[in-house]
């Protein structure tokens, strides 16, 4: 019988290594279990035809086989797939250190769940608004800028949260109008992208190559073309020096930090390291997500209501809640992604967030306030039919 940990590992492999969209990966778990193809090793040692019987898309089947062989080869050669906990803790607040792009992206992995849709629909979370915006934005960018690595998605999403927080602070009188770095001209001339209807300034990460080469022994599987040429001029900042079409990874620019450092902004080779760079940290954004989604208080009439959960249990519960929220958002965006333009999907994301965000008090009293978020409402906003 396949264990929960094995299913989690399989889903991580499919979504992160084989680049299978999460909804598609979830739908294939039972078939993969049926053929006992529950690990990269078992997939690497099977025939392409068997994988094609599960993944009807030939390109996707080849990509799965290629990724399985690549991961298996690494494991057999003793190459570490993830950074050690000691090394990871040292760079928990910096996107850099002496690491490879692949290990950096792996260190930012977000949780996945196999919960049924029925259970997902009955889930209620407790959070405040800022991390909910962050979750909406991170998931949205996967669909509107599919070529961006996870580190960029987190950094760009955090830039949106910071900009929204500043705007809110001004609107409720916690900050004076015109005092933000953006209002004072910091970031002028920098390129920008639009996320949830808001333009955020970005820094190009030239030379950051996080895409692994395809293993030619695995059927010459081509990369997913959506990873190479997403539609829409806002999605990609092209290399300007040579006029080429290679896509560039991005950092979300922290204009307040830029002002504090008194500029000027010097972009260039530091594609992974954020040390000294005025950009939003992907690791900090990830940590914010992991700690921000609690469960409603237990029923006081329960026999075990007086038992306080351990810190480890609360941490695990919050991680599980984050996985549920991200899956619900994935299902929402995926249902609309094939019928809306990228610009329209981006525009609607904010209205979807507003429809389910927690209710808090008006004005200063509600600043940072928490409330309930019902995932059933997220699922109800999916496209019908």
mmCIF file of C-alpha atoms in Angstrom:
data_model
loop_
_atom_site.group_PDB
_atom_site.id
_atom_site.type_symbol
_atom_site.label_atom_id
_atom_site.label_comp_id
_atom_site.label_asym_id
_atom_site.label_seq_id
_atom_site.Cartn_x
_atom_site.Cartn_y
_atom_site.Cartn_z
ATOM 1 C CA UNK A 1 0.000 0.000 0.000
ATOM 2 C CA UNK A 2 1.307 3.437 -0.905
ATOM 3 C CA UNK A 3 2.011 5.615 2.127
ATOM 4 C CA UNK A 4 1.136 9.299 2.486
ATOM 5 C CA UNK A 5 4.828 10.211 2.371
ATOM 6 C CA UNK A 6 5.283 8.276 -0.875
ATOM 7 C CA UNK A 7 2.350 10.106 -2.461
ATOM 8 C CA UNK A 8 3.725 13.457 -1.307
ATOM 9 C CA UNK A 9 7.128 12.581 -2.781
ATOM 10 C CA UNK A 10 5.516 11.473 -6.042
ATOM 11 C CA UNK A 11 3.563 14.721 -6.334
ATOM 12 C CA UNK A 12 6.677 16.765 -5.622
ATOM 13 C CA UNK A 13 8.515 14.903 -8.362
ATOM 14 C CA UNK A 14 5.702 15.355 -10.896
ATOM 15 C CA UNK A 15 5.123 19.054 -10.230
ATOM 16 C CA UNK A 16 8.688 20.218 -9.585
ATOM 17 C CA UNK A 17 10.920 17.909 -11.632
ATOM 18 C CA UNK A 18 8.576 16.857 -14.434
ATOM 19 C CA UNK A 19 6.734 20.211 -14.509
ATOM 20 C CA UNK A 20 3.281 18.593 -14.548
ATOM 21 C CA UNK A 21 0.572 21.066 -13.437
ATOM 22 C CA UNK A 22 -0.685 20.202 -9.961
ATOM 23 C CA UNK A 23 -4.298 19.423 -10.977
ATOM 24 C CA UNK A 24 -3.036 17.046 -13.688
ATOM 25 C CA UNK A 25 -0.558 15.427 -11.293
ATOM 26 C CA UNK A 26 -3.259 14.822 -8.698
ATOM 27 C CA UNK A 27 -5.503 13.200 -11.301
ATOM 28 C CA UNK A 28 -2.773 10.695 -12.253
ATOM 29 C CA UNK A 29 -1.896 9.440 -8.763
ATOM 30 C CA UNK A 30 -4.359 6.528 -8.759
ATOM 31 C CA UNK A 31 -3.270 5.304 -12.190
ATOM 32 C CA UNK A 32 0.388 5.512 -11.211
ATOM 33 C CA UNK A 33 -0.373 3.552 -8.040
ATOM 34 C CA UNK A 34 -2.186 0.935 -10.102
ATOM 35 C CA UNK A 35 0.946 0.314 -12.183
ATOM 36 C CA UNK A 36 3.183 0.665 -9.087
ATOM 37 C CA UNK A 37 4.916 3.678 -10.629
ATOM 38 C CA UNK A 38 5.243 5.674 -7.438
ATOM 39 C CA UNK A 39 8.824 6.916 -7.577
ATOM 40 C CA UNK A 40 11.322 8.351 -10.076
ATOM 41 C CA UNK A 41 13.177 5.030 -9.973
ATOM 42 C CA UNK A 42 10.165 2.950 -10.988
ATOM 43 C CA UNK A 43 9.213 5.452 -13.669
ATOM 44 C CA UNK A 44 12.764 5.567 -15.037
ATOM 45 C CA UNK A 45 12.780 1.782 -15.474
ATOM 46 C CA UNK A 46 9.500 1.492 -17.322
ATOM 47 C CA UNK A 47 8.676 1.854 -20.999
ATOM 48 C CA UNK A 48 7.503 5.120 -22.473
ATOM 49 C CA UNK A 49 4.377 3.408 -23.819
ATOM 50 C CA UNK A 50 3.233 2.554 -20.308
ATOM 51 C CA UNK A 51 3.706 6.144 -19.168
ATOM 52 C CA UNK A 52 1.825 7.317 -22.256
ATOM 53 C CA UNK A 53 -1.102 5.097 -21.248
ATOM 54 C CA UNK A 54 -1.379 7.280 -18.110
ATOM 55 C CA UNK A 55 -0.301 10.643 -19.507
ATOM 56 C CA UNK A 56 -2.142 10.818 -22.820
ATOM 57 C CA UNK A 57 -0.170 13.918 -23.856
ATOM 58 C CA UNK A 58 2.946 12.510 -25.555
ATOM 59 C CA UNK A 59 5.102 15.537 -24.696
ATOM 60 C CA UNK A 60 4.113 15.321 -21.052
ATOM 61 C CA UNK A 61 4.791 11.576 -20.930
ATOM 62 C CA UNK A 62 8.266 12.094 -22.399
ATOM 63 C CA UNK A 63 8.945 14.899 -19.947
ATOM 64 C CA UNK A 64 7.974 12.647 -17.022
ATOM 65 C CA UNK A 65 10.308 9.889 -18.239
ATOM 66 C CA UNK A 66 13.137 12.375 -18.843
ATOM 67 C CA UNK A 67 12.755 13.844 -15.359
ATOM 68 C CA UNK A 68 12.623 10.376 -13.773
ATOM 69 C CA UNK A 69 15.875 9.347 -15.457
ATOM 70 C CA UNK A 70 17.530 12.617 -14.540
ATOM 71 C CA UNK A 71 16.545 12.386 -10.856
ATOM 72 C CA UNK A 72 17.461 8.689 -10.666
ATOM 73 C CA UNK A 73 20.869 9.380 -12.180
ATOM 74 C CA UNK A 74 21.523 12.079 -9.584
ATOM 75 C CA UNK A 75 20.513 9.825 -6.728
ATOM 76 C CA UNK A 76 22.678 6.957 -7.931
ATOM 77 C CA UNK A 77 25.683 9.258 -8.268
ATOM 78 C CA UNK A 78 25.234 10.534 -4.743
ATOM 79 C CA UNK A 79 24.450 14.134 -5.703
ATOM 80 C CA UNK A 80 22.371 15.877 -3.020
ATOM 81 C CA UNK A 81 18.906 16.863 -4.205
ATOM 82 C CA UNK A 82 18.354 19.397 -1.459
ATOM 83 C CA UNK A 83 20.636 21.476 0.723
ATOM 84 C CA UNK A 84 21.437 20.114 4.178
ATOM 85 C CA UNK A 85 19.319 21.532 7.035
ATOM 86 C CA UNK A 86 22.375 23.291 8.498
ATOM 87 C CA UNK A 87 23.177 25.047 5.246
ATOM 88 C CA UNK A 88 19.529 25.853 4.634
ATOM 89 C CA UNK A 89 19.120 27.504 8.041
ATOM 90 C CA UNK A 90 22.121 29.745 7.434
ATOM 91 C CA UNK A 91 20.511 31.205 4.351
ATOM 92 C CA UNK A 92 16.930 31.211 5.578
ATOM 93 C CA UNK A 93 16.661 34.965 5.246
ATOM 94 C CA UNK A 94 18.896 35.457 2.235
ATOM 95 C CA UNK A 95 18.249 34.282 -1.274
ATOM 96 C CA UNK A 96 21.790 33.554 -2.049
ATOM 97 C CA UNK A 97 24.764 32.027 -0.442
ATOM 98 C CA UNK A 98 26.980 29.603 -2.277
ATOM 99 C CA UNK A 99 24.277 27.519 -3.931
ATOM 100 C CA UNK A 100 23.167 26.399 -7.348
ATOM 101 C CA UNK A 101 19.960 27.623 -8.966
ATOM 102 C CA UNK A 102 18.517 24.129 -8.739
ATOM 103 C CA UNK A 103 19.175 23.773 -4.998
ATOM 104 C CA UNK A 104 17.862 27.287 -4.372
ATOM 105 C CA UNK A 105 14.576 26.473 -6.097
ATOM 106 C CA UNK A 106 14.338 23.151 -4.245
ATOM 107 C CA UNK A 107 14.832 24.893 -0.903
ATOM 108 C CA UNK A 108 11.751 27.013 -1.639
ATOM 109 C CA UNK A 109 9.393 24.091 -2.225
ATOM 110 C CA UNK A 110 5.790 24.709 -1.184
ATOM 111 C CA UNK A 111 3.605 21.983 0.374
ATOM 112 C CA UNK A 112 1.218 19.778 -1.594
ATOM 113 C CA UNK A 113 -1.870 17.912 -0.403
ATOM 114 C CA UNK A 114 -3.918 15.003 -1.756
ATOM 115 C CA UNK A 115 -7.046 15.901 0.208
ATOM 116 C CA UNK A 116 -10.309 15.157 -1.577
ATOM 117 C CA UNK A 117 -12.306 17.993 -3.100
ATOM 118 C CA UNK A 118 -15.138 17.307 -0.654
ATOM 119 C CA UNK A 119 -12.836 17.709 2.349
ATOM 120 C CA UNK A 120 -11.179 20.716 0.755
ATOM 121 C CA UNK A 121 -14.547 22.426 0.342
ATOM 122 C CA UNK A 122 -15.309 21.994 4.047
ATOM 123 C CA UNK A 123 -11.991 23.484 5.201
ATOM 124 C CA UNK A 124 -11.907 26.803 7.038
ATOM 125 C CA UNK A 125 -8.688 28.700 7.779
ATOM 126 C CA UNK A 126 -7.918 31.628 10.070
ATOM 127 C CA UNK A 127 -5.528 34.270 8.795
ATOM 128 C CA UNK A 128 -5.093 37.963 8.131
ATOM 129 C CA UNK A 129 -5.284 39.585 4.728
ATOM 130 C CA UNK A 130 -1.628 40.104 3.787
ATOM 131 C CA UNK A 131 -0.578 36.429 3.634
ATOM 132 C CA UNK A 132 -3.771 35.632 1.742
ATOM 133 C CA UNK A 133 -2.793 38.195 -0.911
ATOM 134 C CA UNK A 134 0.637 36.544 -0.981
ATOM 135 C CA UNK A 135 -0.860 33.101 -1.594
ATOM 136 C CA UNK A 136 -3.168 34.448 -4.318
ATOM 137 C CA UNK A 137 -0.270 36.225 -6.045
ATOM 138 C CA UNK A 138 2.222 33.323 -5.875
ATOM 139 C CA UNK A 139 -0.285 30.945 -7.420
ATOM 140 C CA UNK A 140 -1.436 33.489 -10.015
ATOM 141 C CA UNK A 141 2.115 34.080 -11.289
ATOM 142 C CA UNK A 142 2.427 30.369 -12.088
ATOM 143 C CA UNK A 143 -0.291 30.927 -14.707
ATOM 144 C CA UNK A 144 0.463 34.456 -15.921
ATOM 145 C CA UNK A 145 4.270 34.156 -15.954
ATOM 146 C CA UNK A 146 4.874 30.390 -16.246
ATOM 147 C CA UNK A 147 8.526 30.867 -17.193
ATOM 148 C CA UNK A 148 9.431 32.393 -13.823
ATOM 149 C CA UNK A 149 11.112 30.160 -11.204
ATOM 150 C CA UNK A 150 9.554 29.748 -7.776
ATOM 151 C CA UNK A 151 12.093 32.133 -6.228
ATOM 152 C CA UNK A 152 10.894 34.861 -8.595
ATOM 153 C CA UNK A 153 7.209 34.042 -7.988
ATOM 154 C CA UNK A 154 7.690 34.455 -4.240
ATOM 155 C CA UNK A 155 9.718 37.657 -4.592
ATOM 156 C CA UNK A 156 7.247 39.254 -7.011
ATOM 157 C CA UNK A 157 4.278 38.226 -4.863
ATOM 158 C CA UNK A 158 5.898 39.760 -1.787
ATOM 159 C CA UNK A 159 6.394 42.981 -3.736
ATOM 160 C CA UNK A 160 2.630 43.074 -4.332
ATOM 161 C CA UNK A 161 1.918 42.509 -0.636
ATOM 162 C CA UNK A 162 4.303 45.279 0.394
ATOM 163 C CA UNK A 163 2.820 47.744 -2.086
ATOM 164 C CA UNK A 164 -0.726 46.921 -0.964
ATOM 165 C CA UNK A 165 0.232 47.288 2.701
ATOM 166 C CA UNK A 166 1.703 50.728 2.076
ATOM 167 C CA UNK A 167 -1.415 51.826 0.208
ATOM 168 C CA UNK A 168 -3.626 50.551 3.012
ATOM 169 C CA UNK A 169 -1.506 52.295 5.646
ATOM 170 C CA UNK A 170 -1.990 55.603 3.829
ATOM 171 C CA UNK A 171 -5.745 55.065 3.387
ATOM 172 C CA UNK A 172 -6.328 54.489 7.117
ATOM 173 C CA UNK A 173 -3.986 57.255 8.260
ATOM 174 C CA UNK A 174 -1.060 55.160 9.498
ATOM 175 C CA UNK A 175 1.269 56.714 6.910
ATOM 176 C CA UNK A 176 1.356 60.080 5.198
ATOM 177 C CA UNK A 177 0.499 60.347 1.539
ATOM 178 C CA UNK A 178 3.462 60.919 -0.756
ATOM 179 C CA UNK A 179 6.057 59.520 1.655
ATOM 180 C CA UNK A 180 6.475 56.106 0.005
ATOM 181 C CA UNK A 181 9.680 55.514 -1.946
ATOM 182 C CA UNK A 182 7.672 54.992 -5.130
ATOM 183 C CA UNK A 183 5.934 58.347 -4.670
ATOM 184 C CA UNK A 184 9.328 60.011 -4.369
ATOM 185 C CA UNK A 185 10.581 58.599 -7.648
ATOM 186 C CA UNK A 186 12.614 55.635 -6.495
ATOM 187 C CA UNK A 187 12.429 52.919 -9.100
ATOM 188 C CA UNK A 188 11.773 55.282 -11.997
ATOM 189 C CA UNK A 189 13.217 53.759 -15.137
ATOM 190 C CA UNK A 190 13.135 50.234 -13.750
ATOM 191 C CA UNK A 191 11.056 47.675 -15.710
ATOM 192 C CA UNK A 192 7.832 46.479 -14.173
ATOM 193 C CA UNK A 193 5.298 43.672 -14.390
ATOM 194 C CA UNK A 194 1.631 43.595 -13.416
ATOM 195 C CA UNK A 195 0.438 41.236 -10.699
ATOM 196 C CA UNK A 196 -3.159 41.295 -9.415
ATOM 197 C CA UNK A 197 -3.698 44.584 -11.199
ATOM 198 C CA UNK A 198 -0.741 46.324 -9.559
ATOM 199 C CA UNK A 199 2.515 47.181 -11.303
ATOM 200 C CA UNK A 200 5.614 46.184 -9.354
ATOM 201 C CA UNK A 201 9.142 47.219 -10.225
ATOM 202 C CA UNK A 202 11.575 44.406 -10.921
ATOM 203 C CA UNK A 203 15.267 43.652 -11.216
ATOM 204 C CA UNK A 204 16.459 41.282 -13.943
ATOM 205 C CA UNK A 205 18.448 38.272 -12.818
ATOM 206 C CA UNK A 206 20.668 37.955 -15.880
ATOM 207 C CA UNK A 207 22.541 34.669 -16.043
ATOM 208 C CA UNK A 208 20.236 32.831 -13.617
ATOM 209 C CA UNK A 209 19.724 29.505 -15.377
ATOM 210 C CA UNK A 210 17.470 27.338 -13.237
ATOM 211 C CA UNK A 211 16.174 25.189 -16.107
ATOM 212 C CA UNK A 212 17.845 21.803 -16.282
ATOM 213 C CA UNK A 213 18.893 20.431 -19.674
ATOM 214 C CA UNK A 214 16.708 17.663 -21.017
ATOM 215 C CA UNK A 215 18.202 14.171 -20.842
ATOM 216 C CA UNK A 216 18.494 13.119 -24.481
ATOM 217 C CA UNK A 217 18.406 9.439 -23.490
ATOM 218 C CA UNK A 218 14.782 9.798 -22.409
ATOM 219 C CA UNK A 219 13.185 10.032 -25.792
ATOM 220 C CA UNK A 220 14.374 13.542 -26.667
ATOM 221 C CA UNK A 221 11.545 14.997 -24.623
ATOM 222 C CA UNK A 222 10.996 18.665 -25.500
ATOM 223 C CA UNK A 223 10.395 21.212 -22.810
ATOM 224 C CA UNK A 224 6.859 22.395 -22.261
ATOM 225 C CA UNK A 225 6.488 25.272 -24.697
ATOM 226 C CA UNK A 226 4.554 27.279 -22.121
ATOM 227 C CA UNK A 227 7.786 27.403 -20.153
ATOM 228 C CA UNK A 228 9.531 29.040 -23.097
ATOM 229 C CA UNK A 229 7.129 31.407 -24.802
ATOM 230 C CA UNK A 230 4.294 32.662 -22.561
ATOM 231 C CA UNK A 231 1.931 35.003 -24.351
ATOM 232 C CA UNK A 232 1.676 38.680 -23.554
ATOM 233 C CA UNK A 233 4.331 41.374 -23.637
ATOM 234 C CA UNK A 234 4.135 42.051 -19.903
ATOM 235 C CA UNK A 235 5.184 38.549 -18.979
ATOM 236 C CA UNK A 236 8.774 38.485 -20.037
ATOM 237 C CA UNK A 237 11.603 40.975 -19.987
ATOM 238 C CA UNK A 238 13.804 40.031 -22.938
ATOM 239 C CA UNK A 239 17.552 40.209 -22.915
ATOM 240 C CA UNK A 240 18.252 43.697 -24.236
ATOM 241 C CA UNK A 241 21.953 43.408 -24.902
ATOM 242 C CA UNK A 242 21.823 40.946 -27.756
ATOM 243 C CA UNK A 243 18.203 41.303 -28.827
ATOM 244 C CA UNK A 244 17.663 37.600 -28.136
ATOM 245 C CA UNK A 245 14.518 35.888 -26.888
ATOM 246 C CA UNK A 246 15.863 34.175 -23.798
ATOM 247 C CA UNK A 247 13.609 34.874 -20.850
ATOM 248 C CA UNK A 248 15.043 36.479 -17.751
ATOM 249 C CA UNK A 249 14.192 35.561 -14.172
ATOM 250 C CA UNK A 250 13.155 38.493 -11.998
ATOM 251 C CA UNK A 251 13.399 39.795 -8.457
ATOM 252 C CA UNK A 252 10.648 41.954 -7.017
ATOM 253 C CA UNK A 253 12.336 45.271 -6.269
ATOM 254 C CA UNK A 254 12.029 46.600 -2.702
ATOM 255 C CA UNK A 255 11.850 50.351 -3.275
ATOM 256 C CA UNK A 256 11.896 51.173 0.441
ATOM 257 C CA UNK A 257 15.148 49.240 0.849
ATOM 258 C CA UNK A 258 16.521 50.964 -2.241
ATOM 259 C CA UNK A 259 15.781 54.356 -0.716
ATOM 260 C CA UNK A 260 17.323 53.317 2.604
ATOM 261 C CA UNK A 261 20.510 52.283 0.827
ATOM 262 C CA UNK A 262 20.440 55.614 -1.000
ATOM 263 C CA UNK A 263 20.913 53.801 -4.323
ATOM 264 C CA UNK A 264 21.922 53.678 -7.049
ATOM 265 C CA UNK A 265 20.537 50.349 -8.162
ATOM 266 C CA UNK A 266 23.262 48.232 -9.729
ATOM 267 C CA UNK A 267 21.954 45.127 -11.448
ATOM 268 C CA UNK A 268 24.140 42.510 -13.012
ATOM 269 C CA UNK A 269 25.691 39.203 -12.199
ATOM 270 C CA UNK A 270 24.140 38.706 -8.748
ATOM 271 C CA UNK A 271 21.329 36.591 -10.076
ATOM 272 C CA UNK A 272 20.979 34.402 -6.988
ATOM 273 C CA UNK A 273 22.414 36.468 -4.152
ATOM 274 C CA UNK A 274 20.171 39.028 -2.516
ATOM 275 C CA UNK A 275 22.826 40.086 -0.015
ATOM 276 C CA UNK A 276 23.027 43.840 -0.306
ATOM 277 C CA UNK A 277 20.421 43.961 -3.043
ATOM 278 C CA UNK A 278 17.167 45.877 -2.442
ATOM 279 C CA UNK A 279 14.865 43.014 -3.438
ATOM 280 C CA UNK A 280 12.117 41.077 -1.700
ATOM 281 C CA UNK A 281 13.422 37.825 -0.223
ATOM 282 C CA UNK A 282 11.841 34.651 -1.552
ATOM 283 C CA UNK A 283 12.767 32.779 1.629
ATOM 284 C CA UNK A 284 11.088 35.402 3.807
ATOM 285 C CA UNK A 285 7.943 35.262 1.668
ATOM 286 C CA UNK A 286 7.891 31.471 1.939
ATOM 287 C CA UNK A 287 8.350 31.590 5.720
ATOM 288 C CA UNK A 288 5.468 34.075 5.960
ATOM 289 C CA UNK A 289 3.193 31.678 4.084
ATOM 290 C CA UNK A 290 4.146 28.720 6.262
ATOM 291 C CA UNK A 291 3.287 30.441 9.553
ATOM 292 C CA UNK A 292 0.142 32.339 8.567
ATOM 293 C CA UNK A 293 -2.726 29.869 8.125
ATOM 294 C CA UNK A 294 -4.166 28.457 11.328
ATOM 295 C CA UNK A 295 -7.257 26.364 11.980
ATOM 296 C CA UNK A 296 -10.316 27.743 13.792
ATOM 297 C CA UNK A 297 -10.277 27.306 17.593
ATOM 298 C CA UNK A 298 -11.372 23.890 18.776
ATOM 299 C CA UNK A 299 -14.919 23.382 20.000
ATOM 300 C CA UNK A 300 -14.882 24.318 23.693
ATOM 301 C CA UNK A 301 -17.361 21.531 24.409
ATOM 302 C CA UNK A 302 -14.924 18.915 23.134
ATOM 303 C CA UNK A 303 -13.471 16.481 25.673
ATOM 304 C CA UNK A 304 -9.947 17.302 24.512
ATOM 305 C CA UNK A 305 -10.525 21.061 24.173
ATOM 306 C CA UNK A 306 -8.214 21.837 27.115
ATOM 307 C CA UNK A 307 -5.282 20.027 25.567
ATOM 308 C CA UNK A 308 -2.910 22.462 23.932
ATOM 309 C CA UNK A 309 -1.226 21.332 20.743
ATOM 310 C CA UNK A 310 2.539 21.175 20.773
ATOM 311 C CA UNK A 311 4.506 23.725 18.772
ATOM 312 C CA UNK A 312 5.467 20.990 16.316
ATOM 313 C CA UNK A 313 1.842 19.955 15.863
ATOM 314 C CA UNK A 314 0.760 23.553 15.279
ATOM 315 C CA UNK A 315 3.547 24.032 12.739
ATOM 316 C CA UNK A 316 2.516 20.875 10.882
ATOM 317 C CA UNK A 317 -1.132 21.968 10.942
ATOM 318 C CA UNK A 318 -0.287 25.378 9.464
ATOM 319 C CA UNK A 319 1.777 23.766 6.723
ATOM 320 C CA UNK A 320 -1.103 21.413 5.921
ATOM 321 C CA UNK A 321 -3.500 24.369 5.833
ATOM 322 C CA UNK A 322 -1.203 26.211 3.427
ATOM 323 C CA UNK A 323 -1.146 23.167 1.156
ATOM 324 C CA UNK A 324 -4.949 23.105 1.142
ATOM 325 C CA UNK A 325 -5.204 26.806 0.318
ATOM 326 C CA UNK A 326 -2.669 26.547 -2.511
ATOM 327 C CA UNK A 327 -4.505 23.577 -3.972
ATOM 328 C CA UNK A 328 -7.837 25.401 -3.863
ATOM 329 C CA UNK A 329 -6.273 28.411 -5.590
ATOM 330 C CA UNK A 330 -4.643 26.156 -8.177
ATOM 331 C CA UNK A 331 -8.032 24.624 -8.948
ATOM 332 C CA UNK A 332 -9.578 28.096 -9.269
ATOM 333 C CA UNK A 333 -6.936 29.485 -11.637
ATOM 334 C CA UNK A 334 -6.664 26.283 -13.643
ATOM 335 C CA UNK A 335 -10.402 26.301 -14.361
ATOM 336 C CA UNK A 336 -10.163 29.761 -15.961
ATOM 337 C CA UNK A 337 -6.665 29.700 -17.452
ATOM 338 C CA UNK A 338 -7.729 28.182 -20.774
ATOM 339 C CA UNK A 339 -10.588 30.586 -21.447
ATOM 340 C CA UNK A 340 -9.281 33.942 -20.186
ATOM 341 C CA UNK A 341 -6.413 35.981 -21.537
ATOM 342 C CA UNK A 342 -3.463 36.385 -19.202
ATOM 343 C CA UNK A 343 -4.353 40.029 -18.671
ATOM 344 C CA UNK A 344 -7.957 39.180 -17.765
ATOM 345 C CA UNK A 345 -6.888 36.363 -15.427
ATOM 346 C CA UNK A 346 -4.600 38.813 -13.645
ATOM 347 C CA UNK A 347 -7.396 41.386 -13.403
ATOM 348 C CA UNK A 348 -9.936 38.936 -11.982
ATOM 349 C CA UNK A 349 -7.548 37.594 -9.347
ATOM 350 C CA UNK A 350 -8.014 40.670 -7.174
ATOM 351 C CA UNK A 351 -11.804 40.425 -7.268
ATOM 352 C CA UNK A 352 -11.585 36.735 -6.298
ATOM 353 C CA UNK A 353 -9.367 37.652 -3.363
ATOM 354 C CA UNK A 354 -11.805 40.376 -2.245
ATOM 355 C CA UNK A 355 -14.692 37.894 -2.409
ATOM 356 C CA UNK A 356 -13.151 35.519 0.154
ATOM 357 C CA UNK A 357 -10.792 37.651 2.234
ATOM 358 C CA UNK A 358 -11.392 37.628 6.014
ATOM 359 C CA UNK A 359 -13.772 40.208 7.441
ATOM 360 C CA UNK A 360 -11.993 42.647 9.756
ATOM 361 C CA UNK A 361 -12.894 45.910 11.455
ATOM 362 C CA UNK A 362 -12.677 49.119 9.439
ATOM 363 C CA UNK A 363 -9.790 51.537 9.803
ATOM 364 C CA UNK A 364 -6.861 51.217 12.172
ATOM 365 C CA UNK A 365 -8.761 48.763 14.381
ATOM 366 C CA UNK A 366 -8.731 46.189 11.607
ATOM 367 C CA UNK A 367 -5.035 46.578 10.707
ATOM 368 C CA UNK A 368 -3.534 43.097 10.880
ATOM 369 C CA UNK A 369 -6.835 41.653 12.049
ATOM 370 C CA UNK A 370 -7.611 37.996 11.450
ATOM 371 C CA UNK A 371 -10.722 36.232 10.259
ATOM 372 C CA UNK A 372 -11.966 33.081 8.603
ATOM 373 C CA UNK A 373 -11.368 32.030 5.000
ATOM 374 C CA UNK A 374 -13.612 29.268 3.686
ATOM 375 C CA UNK A 375 -12.024 27.243 0.909
ATOM 376 C CA UNK A 376 -15.469 26.160 -0.253
ATOM 377 C CA UNK A 377 -15.981 29.737 -1.454
ATOM 378 C CA UNK A 378 -12.749 29.568 -3.436
ATOM 379 C CA UNK A 379 -13.951 26.414 -5.191
ATOM 380 C CA UNK A 380 -17.344 27.977 -5.896
ATOM 381 C CA UNK A 381 -15.653 30.659 -8.015
ATOM 382 C CA UNK A 382 -14.298 28.074 -10.458
ATOM 383 C CA UNK A 383 -15.550 28.165 -14.024
ATOM 384 C CA UNK A 384 -18.608 25.995 -14.417
ATOM 385 C CA UNK A 385 -18.605 23.372 -17.155
#
